[in-house]
Coordinates of C-alpha atoms in Angstrom, one line a residue:
Chain A
X1 CA 29.2 -21.2 9.1
X2 CA 30.3 -17.8 7.9
X3 CA 27.6 -14.4 8.9
X4 CA 26.6 -13.7 5.4
X5 CA 25.5 -18.1 5.1
X6 CA 24.0 -17.9 8.3
X7 CA 21.3 -14.4 8.2
X8 CA 20.0 -17.0 4.9
X9 CA 20.0 -20.2 6.6
X10 CA 18.1 -18.8 10.2
X11 CA 15.9 -16.6 8.1
X12 CA 15.1 -19.8 6.8
X13 CA 14.6 -21.9 9.9
X14 CA 12.3 -19.2 11.5
X15 CA 10.2 -19.2 8.6
X16 CA 10.2 -22.9 8.9
X17 CA 9.6 -22.8 12.4
X18 CA 6.5 -19.9 12.4
X19 CA 5.2 -22.7 9.7
X20 CA 4.8 -25.5 12.0
X21 CA 3.3 -23.7 14.7
X22 CA 0.7 -22.1 12.8
X23 CA -0.1 -24.5 9.7
X24 CA -1.6 -26.8 12.6
X25 CA -4.1 -29.1 10.1
X26 CA -1.4 -30.6 8.9
X27 CA -0.4 -32.2 12.1
X28 CA -4.0 -33.1 11.7
X29 CA -3.3 -34.3 8.5
X30 CA -0.7 -36.2 9.6
X31 CA -0.7 -37.7 12.7
X32 CA -4.9 -37.8 12.1
X33 CA -7.0 -36.7 15.2
X34 CA -8.6 -38.8 18.6
X35 CA -11.0 -36.4 20.4
X36 CA -10.1 -38.7 23.3
X37 CA -7.1 -37.4 24.5
X38 CA -8.1 -34.5 26.0
X39 CA -5.9 -31.2 27.3
X40 CA -7.9 -28.6 29.4
X41 CA -10.8 -30.3 28.0
X42 CA -9.8 -29.9 24.6
X43 CA -8.8 -33.0 22.3
X44 CA -5.1 -33.1 22.2
X45 CA -4.9 -31.3 18.7
X46 CA -7.6 -28.4 18.8
X47 CA -5.6 -28.0 21.7
X48 CA -2.4 -27.7 19.8
X49 CA -3.3 -25.8 17.3
X50 CA -4.4 -23.2 19.7
X51 CA -1.6 -22.9 22.0
X52 CA 0.4 -23.3 19.4
X53 CA -0.5 -20.7 17.1
X54 CA -0.5 -17.9 19.9
X55 CA 2.1 -19.1 22.1
X56 CA 4.4 -21.4 20.2
X57 CA 4.3 -18.0 17.9
X58 CA 5.2 -15.7 21.2
X59 CA 7.8 -17.6 21.3
X60 CA 9.4 -18.5 17.9
X61 CA 8.8 -14.1 18.0
X62 CA 11.2 -13.8 21.6
X63 CA 13.5 -16.3 19.6
X64 CA 14.1 -14.5 16.5
X65 CA 15.1 -11.6 18.4
X66 CA 17.6 -12.3 20.7
X67 CA 18.8 -14.4 17.1
X68 CA 18.1 -10.8 15.1
X69 CA 20.4 -8.9 17.5
X70 CA 23.1 -11.4 17.7
X71 CA 23.3 -10.6 14.3
X72 CA 22.9 -7.2 14.1
X73 CA 26.2 -7.4 16.2
X74 CA 27.6 -10.0 13.9
X75 CA 27.1 -8.3 10.8
X76 CA 28.3 -5.2 12.2
X77 CA 31.4 -5.8 13.2
X78 CA 32.3 -8.6 10.3
X79 CA 34.4 -6.3 7.9
X80 CA 37.1 -8.7 8.7
X81 CA 35.4 -11.4 6.4
X82 CA 35.9 -8.6 3.7
X83 CA 37.8 -10.5 1.1
X84 CA 36.3 -9.7 -2.2
X85 CA 38.5 -7.1 -4.1
X86 CA 35.5 -4.7 -5.0
X87 CA 34.1 -4.0 -1.7
X88 CA 32.6 -0.6 -1.1
X89 CA 33.2 1.0 1.9
X90 CA 30.7 3.8 3.6
X91 CA 27.1 4.8 4.0
X92 CA 27.1 6.1 1.1
X93 CA 25.0 3.6 -0.9
X94 CA 21.9 3.9 1.3
X95 CA 21.6 8.1 1.1
X96 CA 21.9 7.7 -2.2
X97 CA 19.2 5.6 -2.7
X98 CA 16.4 7.4 -0.1
X99 CA 17.0 10.7 -2.4
X100 CA 15.1 9.1 -4.3
X101 CA 12.7 8.6 -1.9
Chain B
X1 CA -34.8 -15.7 14.3
X2 CA -36.7 -11.5 13.4
X3 CA -33.9 -8.8 13.4
X4 CA -35.4 -7.7 16.6
X5 CA -33.4 -10.5 17.9
X6 CA -30.1 -9.2 18.1
X7 CA -31.2 -5.2 18.2
X8 CA -30.0 -3.7 21.3
X9 CA -33.3 -2.0 22.2
X10 CA -32.1 1.1 24.1
X11 CA -30.9 2.4 21.0
X12 CA -30.0 6.1 22.8
X13 CA -27.8 4.5 24.5
X14 CA -26.3 3.0 22.3
X15 CA -25.7 5.4 19.8
X16 CA -24.7 7.5 23.2
X17 CA -21.7 5.2 23.7
X18 CA -20.9 5.0 19.7
X19 CA -20.3 9.2 19.9
X20 CA -18.7 9.3 23.5
X21 CA -16.2 7.2 22.5
X22 CA -15.7 8.9 18.6
X23 CA -15.5 12.2 20.4
X24 CA -12.5 10.7 22.4
X25 CA -10.7 9.2 18.9
X26 CA -11.5 13.1 18.2
X27 CA -9.4 14.4 20.9
X28 CA -6.4 12.2 20.6
X29 CA -6.5 13.6 17.0
X30 CA -6.5 16.9 17.4
X31 CA -3.5 16.3 20.5
X32 CA -1.1 14.9 17.7
X33 CA -1.9 16.6 14.9
X34 CA 0.1 19.6 17.1
X35 CA 3.0 17.2 16.6
X36 CA 2.7 17.3 12.5
X37 CA 4.9 19.4 10.8
X38 CA 6.3 17.2 8.0
X39 CA 5.4 15.1 5.7
X40 CA 7.0 11.9 7.5
X41 CA 5.3 13.0 10.8
X42 CA 1.2 12.7 9.2
X43 CA 2.3 9.6 7.2
X44 CA 5.2 7.5 9.9
X45 CA 4.4 9.0 12.7
X46 CA 7.8 10.6 12.6
X47 CA 9.4 7.3 13.0
X48 CA 8.3 8.0 16.9
X49 CA 6.4 4.9 17.7
X50 CA 8.0 2.5 20.3
X51 CA 6.9 -1.6 20.4
X52 CA 4.2 -1.6 23.0
X53 CA 1.8 1.4 21.3
X54 CA 2.9 -0.1 17.5
X55 CA 1.8 -3.7 18.8
X56 CA -1.3 -2.5 20.1
X57 CA -2.1 -0.4 16.5
X58 CA -1.1 -3.0 14.3
X59 CA -3.1 -5.7 15.9
X60 CA -5.7 -3.5 16.1
X61 CA -5.5 -3.1 12.4
X62 CA -5.5 -6.2 11.9
X63 CA -8.5 -7.4 13.6
X64 CA -11.3 -5.9 11.7
X65 CA -14.9 -6.4 12.0
X66 CA -14.8 -9.9 11.1
X67 CA -13.3 -10.3 13.9
X68 CA -16.3 -9.9 16.0
X69 CA -18.8 -10.5 13.4
X70 CA -18.0 -13.1 10.4
X71 CA -15.3 -14.9 12.2
X72 CA -17.5 -16.2 14.7
X73 CA -20.1 -17.1 12.0
X74 CA -17.9 -19.2 10.3
X75 CA -16.8 -21.3 12.8
X76 CA -20.9 -22.0 13.4
X77 CA -20.3 -22.5 9.4
X78 CA -17.7 -24.1 9.0
X79 CA -16.1 -25.6 12.3
X80 CA -12.6 -26.7 12.9
X81 CA -11.0 -26.2 8.8
X82 CA -12.6 -22.2 9.9
X83 CA -10.0 -22.3 13.1
X84 CA -7.3 -23.5 11.1
X85 CA -8.0 -20.8 7.9
X86 CA -7.8 -17.9 10.8
X87 CA -4.7 -19.2 13.1
X88 CA -2.2 -18.2 10.4
X89 CA -3.8 -14.4 10.4
X90 CA -1.6 -14.2 13.1
X91 CA 2.2 -14.6 11.0
X92 CA 1.2 -11.8 9.5
X93 CA 3.4 -9.0 10.7
X94 CA 5.7 -11.9 11.9
X95 CA 6.6 -13.4 8.9
X96 CA 6.7 -9.3 7.7
X97 CA 9.2 -8.0 9.7
X98 CA 11.3 -11.3 9.7
X99 CA 11.4 -11.5 5.3
X100 CA 11.7 -7.7 4.6
X101 CA 9.9 -5.0 7.7
X102 CA 13.2 -4.8 9.0
X103 CA 15.3 -4.2 5.9
X104 CA 13.2 -1.3 4.8
X105 CA 13.0 0.3 7.8
X106 CA 17.0 0.7 7.5
X107 CA 16.4 2.5 4.0
X108 CA 13.8 5.1 5.6
X109 CA 11.1 4.4 2.9
X110 CA 7.9 5.8 3.1
X111 CA 5.9 2.7 1.8
X112 CA 7.0 -0.3 0.3
X113 CA 6.1 1.2 -2.9
X114 CA 9.0 3.7 -1.8
X115 CA 11.5 0.6 -2.4
X116 CA 10.1 -0.7 -5.5
X117 CA 10.8 2.5 -6.7
X118 CA 14.2 2.8 -5.5
X119 CA 14.8 -1.5 -5.9
X120 CA 13.3 -1.3 -9.4
X121 CA 12.5 2.1 -11.0
X122 CA 9.2 4.1 -11.5
X123 CA 7.2 1.6 -14.0
X124 CA 7.3 -1.3 -11.5
X125 CA 6.1 1.6 -8.8
X126 CA 3.0 2.2 -10.7
X127 CA 2.2 -1.3 -11.4
X128 CA 2.6 -2.7 -7.8
X129 CA 0.5 0.8 -7.1
X130 CA -2.5 0.2 -9.1
X131 CA -2.3 -3.6 -7.6
X132 CA -2.0 -2.0 -4.3
X133 CA -4.9 0.4 -4.3
X134 CA -7.2 -2.1 -5.7
X135 CA -6.4 -4.5 -2.7
X136 CA -6.7 -1.8 0.2
X137 CA -10.3 0.0 -2.3
X138 CA -11.5 -3.8 -1.4
X139 CA -10.6 -3.7 1.9
X140 CA -11.8 -0.7 2.7
X141 CA -14.9 -0.7 1.5
X142 CA -15.9 -3.6 3.1
X143 CA -14.5 -2.5 6.5
X144 CA -17.3 0.9 5.4
X145 CA -19.9 -1.0 4.4
X146 CA -20.0 -3.4 7.9
X147 CA -19.7 -0.2 10.2
X148 CA -22.3 0.7 8.2
X149 CA -24.6 -2.6 9.0
X150 CA -23.9 -2.5 12.0
X151 CA -25.5 0.1 12.6
X152 CA -28.1 -1.1 11.2
X153 CA -28.5 -4.1 12.2
X154 CA -27.6 -4.2 15.6
X155 CA -29.3 -0.2 17.0
X156 CA -32.2 -0.4 13.9
X157 CA -30.5 2.7 12.0
X158 CA -31.1 3.9 8.2
X159 CA -28.4 2.1 6.3
X160 CA -27.3 5.0 4.0
X161 CA -27.2 7.5 6.1
X162 CA -25.5 5.6 8.9
X163 CA -22.6 4.9 5.7
X164 CA -22.2 8.6 4.7
X165 CA -21.9 9.6 8.7
X166 CA -19.9 7.6 9.9
X167 CA -17.4 7.4 6.6
X168 CA -17.1 11.1 7.0
X169 CA -16.6 11.1 11.2
X170 CA -13.8 8.6 10.3
X171 CA -12.0 9.8 7.0
X172 CA -12.4 13.4 9.5
X173 CA -10.4 11.9 12.5
X174 CA -8.1 10.6 10.4
X175 CA -7.3 13.0 8.1
X176 CA -6.8 15.5 11.3
X177 CA -4.4 12.5 13.6
X178 CA -2.8 11.5 10.6
X179 CA -0.4 8.6 11.8
X180 CA 0.5 9.8 14.9
X181 CA -3.3 10.3 15.8
X182 CA -4.9 7.1 13.8
X183 CA -1.8 4.9 15.4
X184 CA -2.2 5.9 19.6
X185 CA -6.1 6.0 18.3
X186 CA -5.8 2.6 17.2
X187 CA -3.7 1.4 20.0
X188 CA -6.5 2.1 22.5
X189 CA -9.0 0.5 20.2
X190 CA -7.0 -2.2 20.6
X191 CA -7.3 -2.1 24.4
X192 CA -11.2 -1.5 23.9
X193 CA -11.3 -4.4 21.9
X194 CA -10.2 -6.9 24.0
X195 CA -11.9 -5.7 27.3
X196 CA -15.7 -5.3 25.1
X197 CA -15.1 -8.9 23.3
X198 CA -12.9 -10.6 26.5
X199 CA -14.8 -9.5 29.6
X200 CA -18.3 -10.2 28.0
X201 CA -16.9 -13.2 26.8
X202 CA -15.8 -14.6 30.8
X203 CA -19.0 -14.0 31.6
X204 CA -21.3 -15.9 28.7
X205 CA -19.0 -18.9 29.5
X206 CA -19.4 -18.9 32.7
X207 CA -23.4 -18.6 32.4
X208 CA -23.0 -21.1 29.9
X209 CA -21.2 -23.4 32.6
X210 CA -17.3 -23.1 31.8
X211 CA -15.5 -24.1 34.3
X212 CA -13.0 -22.7 33.0
X213 CA -14.7 -19.2 32.3
X214 CA -12.0 -16.8 33.9
X215 CA -9.3 -17.1 30.8
X216 CA -12.3 -16.8 28.7
X217 CA -9.7 -17.9 25.4
X218 CA -8.7 -21.7 26.8
X219 CA -11.6 -21.2 29.6
X220 CA -14.2 -23.7 27.6
X221 CA -13.0 -27.2 27.5
X222 CA -15.3 -28.8 29.3
X223 CA -18.0 -28.0 27.3
X224 CA -16.3 -30.7 24.3
X225 CA -18.1 -33.1 25.5
X226 CA -21.8 -31.4 24.6
X227 CA -20.6 -30.5 21.6
X228 CA -19.4 -33.7 20.5
X229 CA -22.8 -35.4 21.1
X230 CA -24.4 -32.0 19.0
X231 CA -22.2 -31.8 16.6
X232 CA -19.2 -34.8 16.4
X233 CA -17.8 -33.8 13.6
X234 CA -17.0 -30.1 14.4
X235 CA -13.2 -31.0 15.2
X236 CA -12.7 -33.5 11.9
X237 CA -9.9 -31.6 9.8
X238 CA -13.0 -32.2 6.6
X239 CA -11.0 -30.8 3.9
X240 CA -8.4 -32.2 1.9
X241 CA -4.7 -31.5 2.5
X242 CA -4.7 -29.1 -1.1
X243 CA -7.5 -26.8 1.0
X244 CA -4.8 -26.3 3.3
X245 CA -1.7 -26.2 1.2
X246 CA -3.7 -23.3 -0.5
X247 CA -4.0 -21.6 2.7
X248 CA -0.5 -21.1 3.2
X249 CA -0.3 -20.0 -1.0
X250 CA -3.5 -17.7 -1.2
X251 CA -3.0 -16.3 2.8
X252 CA -0.1 -16.9 4.5
X253 CA 2.5 -15.6 1.0
X254 CA -0.7 -12.6 0.6
X255 CA -0.6 -10.6 3.9
X256 CA 3.1 -10.3 3.5
X257 CA 1.9 -7.8 0.0
X258 CA 0.1 -6.3 2.3
X259 CA 1.1 -2.5 2.4
X260 CA -0.6 -1.1 5.4
X261 CA 1.3 -3.3 8.0
X262 CA 4.5 -2.4 7.0
X263 CA 4.0 1.2 6.6
X264 CA 3.4 0.1 11.0
X265 CA 6.7 -1.0 10.7
X266 CA 7.5 2.0 9.5
X267 CA 6.6 3.7 12.1
X268 CA 8.8 2.3 14.6
X269 CA 11.4 4.2 16.4
X270 CA 14.5 2.1 16.5
X271 CA 15.6 -1.3 14.6
X272 CA 15.1 -2.9 17.3
X273 CA 12.1 -1.4 18.0
X274 CA 10.4 -2.5 15.1
X275 CA 11.6 -6.3 16.1
X276 CA 10.5 -5.9 19.6
X277 CA 6.6 -5.2 18.4
X278 CA 6.5 -9.0 17.2
X279 CA 6.8 -11.0 20.2
X280 CA 3.8 -7.8 21.8
X281 CA 1.9 -8.2 17.9
X282 CA 1.7 -12.0 18.7
X283 CA 0.0 -11.2 22.7
X284 CA -2.4 -9.9 21.5
X285 CA -3.5 -10.8 18.0
X286 CA -3.1 -14.7 19.7
X287 CA -5.3 -13.6 22.6
X288 CA -8.6 -11.9 20.4
X289 CA -8.0 -14.7 17.9
X290 CA -8.1 -17.5 21.0
X291 CA -11.3 -15.3 22.3
X292 CA -13.3 -15.7 18.6
X293 CA -12.8 -19.3 18.7
X294 CA -14.5 -19.2 22.3
X295 CA -16.5 -17.6 20.9
X296 CA -17.9 -19.1 18.5
X297 CA -17.7 -22.2 20.2
X298 CA -20.2 -21.0 22.5
X299 CA -22.7 -19.6 19.8
X300 CA -22.3 -23.5 18.3
X301 CA -22.5 -25.0 22.0
X302 CA -25.5 -22.4 22.4
X303 CA -27.8 -22.8 19.4
X304 CA -26.9 -26.7 19.1
X305 CA -28.3 -26.6 22.8
X306 CA -31.5 -24.9 21.9
X307 CA -32.0 -26.9 18.9
X308 CA -31.9 -23.8 16.6
X309 CA -29.6 -23.6 13.0
X310 CA -29.2 -20.1 12.5
X311 CA -29.3 -18.3 8.7
X312 CA -26.0 -16.8 7.8
X313 CA -27.5 -13.2 8.5
X314 CA -28.5 -14.5 12.3
X315 CA -25.2 -15.9 12.8
X316 CA -22.8 -12.8 11.9
X317 CA -25.0 -11.8 15.2
X318 CA -24.0 -14.4 17.3
X319 CA -21.8 -12.3 19.3
X320 CA -25.1 -9.6 20.1
X321 CA -27.2 -12.6 19.9
X322 CA -24.9 -14.7 22.9
X323 CA -24.0 -11.4 25.0
X324 CA -28.0 -10.1 25.0
X325 CA -28.7 -14.1 25.9
X326 CA -26.4 -14.1 29.5
X327 CA -25.8 -10.3 30.1
X328 CA -27.6 -7.1 30.6
X329 CA -28.5 -4.9 27.8
X330 CA -26.3 -2.7 28.6
X331 CA -23.2 -5.0 28.0
X332 CA -24.5 -4.9 24.4
X333 CA -23.6 -1.1 24.0
X334 CA -20.0 -1.9 24.8
X335 CA -19.8 -5.0 22.4
X336 CA -21.1 -2.1 19.5
X337 CA -18.2 -0.4 20.5
X338 CA -16.0 -2.6 20.3
X339 CA -16.9 -3.3 16.9
X340 CA -16.6 -0.3 16.0
X341 CA -13.5 0.0 16.9
X342 CA -12.2 -3.1 14.7
X343 CA -13.4 -1.7 11.9
X344 CA -12.1 2.1 12.3
X345 CA -9.4 0.9 13.4
X346 CA -8.4 -1.0 10.3
X347 CA -9.9 1.5 8.3
X348 CA -7.3 4.4 9.3
X349 CA -4.2 2.1 8.9
X350 CA -5.7 1.5 5.0
X351 CA -6.4 4.9 4.7
X352 CA -2.9 5.9 5.7
X353 CA -1.4 3.4 3.5
X354 CA -3.4 4.3 0.5
X355 CA -2.9 8.0 0.5
X356 CA 0.5 7.2 1.6
X357 CA 1.0 5.7 -1.6
X358 CA -1.1 8.1 -3.3
X359 CA 1.0 11.6 -2.2
X360 CA 4.3 10.4 -1.4
X361 CA 4.9 7.3 -3.7
X362 CA 2.7 7.9 -7.4
X363 CA 3.0 12.5 -6.3
X364 CA 6.5 12.2 -5.6
X365 CA 6.9 10.5 -8.9
X366 CA 5.4 12.8 -10.5
X367 CA 7.2 15.9 -9.1
X368 CA 10.0 15.0 -7.3
X369 CA 11.1 18.3 -5.6
X370 CA 8.5 19.8 -4.0
X371 CA 8.7 21.8 -1.3
X372 CA 8.5 20.2 3.0
X373 CA 5.1 21.9 3.3
X374 CA 3.8 21.5 0.0
X375 CA 4.1 17.8 0.5
X376 CA 2.3 18.0 4.2
X377 CA -0.3 19.7 2.4
X378 CA -0.6 16.7 -0.1
X379 CA -0.9 14.6 2.6
X380 CA -3.8 16.1 4.0
X381 CA -5.9 16.2 0.6
X382 CA -4.7 12.3 -0.1
X383 CA -6.1 11.5 3.3
X384 CA -9.4 12.7 2.5
X385 CA -9.8 12.5 -1.3
X386 CA -9.4 8.4 0.4
X387 CA -12.0 8.7 2.5
X388 CA -14.1 10.6 0.4
X389 CA -13.4 8.4 -2.9
X390 CA -13.9 4.9 -0.9
X391 CA -17.2 6.1 0.2
X392 CA -18.4 7.1 -2.6
X393 CA -17.5 4.0 -4.1
X394 CA -19.3 2.2 -1.0
X395 CA -22.2 4.1 -1.9
X396 CA -23.1 1.9 -4.6
X397 CA -20.0 -0.6 -5.5
X398 CA -19.0 -2.6 -8.4
X399 CA -20.3 -6.1 -7.5
X400 CA -16.2 -7.6 -7.9
X401 CA -14.9 -4.8 -5.3
X402 CA -16.9 -6.5 -2.1
X403 CA -16.2 -9.9 -3.2
X404 CA -14.0 -11.8 -0.1
X405 CA -11.3 -9.8 1.3
X406 CA -9.4 -13.4 1.2
X407 CA -9.5 -13.2 -2.5
X408 CA -7.3 -9.5 -2.5
X409 CA -4.9 -11.3 -0.4
X410 CA -4.9 -14.0 -3.2
X411 CA -4.3 -10.6 -5.5
X412 CA -1.6 -9.8 -3.7
X413 CA 0.3 -13.6 -3.3
X414 CA -0.2 -13.6 -6.9
X415 CA 1.3 -9.7 -7.9
X416 CA 3.0 -8.3 -5.0
X417 CA 4.9 -10.5 -2.6
X418 CA 7.0 -12.0 -5.0
X419 CA 8.4 -8.9 -5.8
X420 CA 9.1 -7.7 -3.1
X421 CA 10.6 -10.8 -0.8
X422 CA 12.8 -11.9 -4.1
X423 CA 13.3 -8.0 -4.4
X424 CA 14.8 -8.0 -1.3
X425 CA 16.8 -11.2 -0.8
X426 CA 18.2 -11.6 -4.6
X427 CA 20.3 -8.9 -6.0
X428 CA 19.8 -11.2 -9.8
X429 CA 15.8 -9.9 -9.9
X430 CA 15.4 -7.0 -11.9
X431 CA 12.8 -5.0 -13.4
X432 CA 12.1 -7.1 -16.2
X433 CA 11.2 -9.6 -14.3
X434 CA 9.6 -8.3 -11.7
X435 CA 7.7 -6.0 -14.0
X436 CA 6.1 -9.2 -16.4
X437 CA 6.0 -11.8 -13.6
X438 CA 4.0 -9.5 -11.6
X439 CA 1.0 -7.9 -14.7
X440 CA 0.6 -11.4 -16.0
X441 CA 0.0 -13.3 -12.7
X442 CA -1.7 -10.9 -11.9
X443 CA -3.7 -10.2 -14.5
X444 CA -4.9 -14.3 -14.3
X445 CA -5.2 -14.4 -11.3
X446 CA -8.1 -11.5 -12.3
X447 CA -9.2 -13.9 -15.8
X448 CA -9.0 -17.4 -13.4
X449 CA -11.4 -15.5 -10.8
X450 CA -15.6 -16.5 -10.4
X451 CA -16.0 -12.4 -10.6
X452 CA -14.6 -11.0 -14.2
X453 CA -15.5 -14.5 -16.3
X454 CA -17.6 -17.2 -14.7
X455 CA -16.4 -19.3 -17.4
X456 CA -12.8 -19.7 -17.5
X457 CA -12.5 -19.9 -13.5
X458 CA -11.2 -22.4 -11.3
X459 CA -12.6 -24.2 -9.1
X460 CA -16.0 -23.6 -7.7
X461 CA -18.4 -22.5 -4.5
X462 CA -16.4 -21.2 -1.6
X463 CA -12.6 -22.9 -3.1
X464 CA -13.2 -20.3 -5.9
X465 CA -15.1 -17.8 -4.7
X466 CA -11.7 -16.7 -1.9
X467 CA -9.8 -17.1 -4.3
X468 CA -7.8 -20.2 -2.7
X469 CA -8.0 -22.8 -6.9
X470 CA -7.3 -19.7 -9.1
X471 CA -4.2 -19.2 -6.2
X472 CA -2.3 -22.4 -6.2
X473 CA -1.8 -21.6 -10.1
X474 CA -1.1 -17.9 -10.1
X475 CA 1.3 -17.6 -7.0
X476 CA 3.8 -20.4 -8.8
X477 CA 3.1 -18.8 -11.9
X478 CA 4.6 -15.3 -10.2
X479 CA 7.4 -16.6 -8.6
X480 CA 8.5 -18.7 -11.6
X481 CA 7.7 -16.1 -14.2
X482 CA 9.4 -12.9 -11.8
X483 CA 12.5 -15.1 -12.1
X484 CA 12.9 -17.0 -15.3
X485 CA 12.2 -13.4 -16.6
X486 CA 14.8 -12.0 -14.4
X487 CA 17.4 -14.5 -15.8
X488 CA 16.3 -14.5 -19.5
X489 CA 16.6 -10.5 -19.5
X490 CA 19.9 -10.8 -17.5
X491 CA 21.2 -12.7 -20.7
X492 CA 19.6 -10.5 -23.0
X493 CA 20.5 -7.4 -21.8
X494 CA 23.9 -7.9 -20.8
X495 CA 25.4 -4.0 -20.4
X496 CA 22.2 -2.4 -18.7
X497 CA 21.4 -5.3 -16.7
X498 CA 24.9 -5.6 -16.0
X499 CA 24.7 -1.6 -14.7
X500 CA 21.5 -2.6 -12.7
X501 CA 23.2 -5.4 -11.0
X502 CA 25.8 -3.5 -9.5
X503 CA 22.9 -0.6 -8.2
X504 CA 21.4 -3.3 -7.1
X505 CA 24.0 -5.4 -5.3
X506 CA 24.9 -1.8 -3.2
X507 CA 21.9 -1.5 -2.0
X508 CA 20.9 -5.0 -0.7
X509 CA 24.0 -5.7 1.3
X510 CA 23.3 -2.3 2.8
X511 CA 19.6 -2.9 3.2
X512 CA 20.5 -6.1 4.8
X513 CA 23.2 -3.9 7.4
X514 CA 26.7 -4.8 5.8
X515 CA 29.0 -1.9 6.6
X516 CA 30.8 -3.2 3.4
X517 CA 29.3 -3.6 0.1
X518 CA 31.1 -6.8 -1.4
X519 CA 29.0 -6.9 -4.8
X520 CA 29.6 -11.0 -3.3
X521 CA 26.4 -11.4 -1.3
X522 CA 22.6 -12.4 -2.4
X523 CA 23.3 -12.9 -5.4
X524 CA 22.9 -16.8 -6.1
X525 CA 21.2 -17.8 -9.6
X526 CA 20.9 -21.7 -7.9
X527 CA 18.8 -21.2 -5.0
X528 CA 15.9 -19.2 -8.1
X529 CA 16.1 -22.4 -10.3
X530 CA 15.3 -24.9 -6.9
X531 CA 12.7 -22.2 -5.9
X532 CA 10.7 -22.4 -9.4
X533 CA 11.5 -26.5 -9.5
X534 CA 9.3 -26.2 -5.8
X535 CA 7.0 -24.3 -7.4
X536 CA 6.4 -26.5 -10.5
X537 CA 4.7 -29.8 -8.1
X538 CA 1.9 -26.9 -6.4
X539 CA 1.6 -25.6 -10.1
X540 CA 0.4 -29.2 -10.9
X541 CA -2.1 -30.0 -7.8
X542 CA -3.3 -26.4 -8.9
X543 CA -4.2 -27.3 -12.5
X544 CA -5.7 -30.6 -11.5
X545 CA -10.2 -30.2 -10.7
X546 CA -11.3 -29.3 -7.6

């Protein structure tokens, strides 16, 4: 997968991962709840909801940081991928945009 | 239950400790003021903030008076569904940084309105400013009133003087310190909040017999059987799937449009610092939120054991009532400091967010060539005026401004989020689509709300009041209109749209960090049309009677 597609596909994947660990009501609705299954004394679905929306989100955020650093490095070294005839080199675009700010 | 039940008897201790902490906040603000020389220092802390301090400050901005009071009360009333509702609020900064925060940091903008001005031009920027000011004002008034009520109900002080004095004191220290003072104060306030909430909670759980009291956020599992005995349905999801879908549509997407959190990201010292702040933010927010669920749970068990049913007014004070029941009275004084820290840190973010939009974006559009010294002076004027105007509105607020802040999130999801997210990820979204989608969908959201035209409101009760019912119609409408109007305008005005497209391609590729602009990236139309199709079932579901 080229770097550009990777940026889009992985951003969407991380978005869905964040949703999976924090919108846990969906899990309860799909799989049902059983207050008899316990973890640390809590019903499993309650414990999972609280733990995922804390430690799960932290885990995804750390993973995303690692991925974003790697992606940055790939993007920075991606000049060789450029084949389009209209490519514009240099940092002039951001500088021009920032002027408007 | 009478009002005296939750009042701290030693009023002077409560007032004294509040004055002491506010004195400390002023000291930090004066120290920060010495390093404020430019507009960038005033509104973005000179882009100098590291990840730990920024994560604490962002978490503090995100925690409001509701974290200590309202959330615990609503867990008592709604049980598990409210926990589900609150859980996903941790996604605020992670999603914001994932989708656009880090990219906009690269653009060196002050606010998300600054980006919209560069991306779409002044008309869209003015429109976005209007929406954001409305949302920030609703948010801010709620916090000012909340803090005055803390003084009124917890210390027995008169409401009006409490409101005026507290609002002026808060506006004063934020104006003096600017973003740098507010950031360090917010970070300190987050630490205060964690200590004043979690430590007394451990003592409460211990007194209630919870075996895991030493780790309060997850230490109350041994109380589960008592809970199930008293309230067998506590853990049930209760609401249908549409309610939970609405949480995503109205809240998760709404948070993405909030300017005060985006601005926190822009204060980062580097792109990596902005990213590193995200996991730390989740650590702090996760701890506070989990402790809040624990306090709510303990409150339900405590009052169920006593056979008491709390009124809404009394339920709001559950944190105080539990502290007064299980801890020495002086502990409640510190809890009040925590509540105030939660309120003032949120106000700091909102005030600076609103003032930045007013002074930097709106004044900047009217007078683009202002000298730096004048910009700084305008910044101070904007900060002071924003605080005073919010105070004046808070004295006698119109009914629609003190509705639920969740309703404002729905407005943000409808009128602001589509133009930002689509504008960052697609070159095909243009100013015509962004303006048309935002104004039409935003107006529809207001029309369908129960606060403006009750006879036209969709849904009823809590679902309508929180804006969920309307958001299921208007958020899809906002996204679809933004996309379709952009593509139609491109077809209708080929030459103008083509020139704009080239500028946008340059901007977007550079924002995403590409060293060379190819004009071949972020140009796809198919995914935009697929997105429109995906929104259709949500829209149809939203149109069904609730």
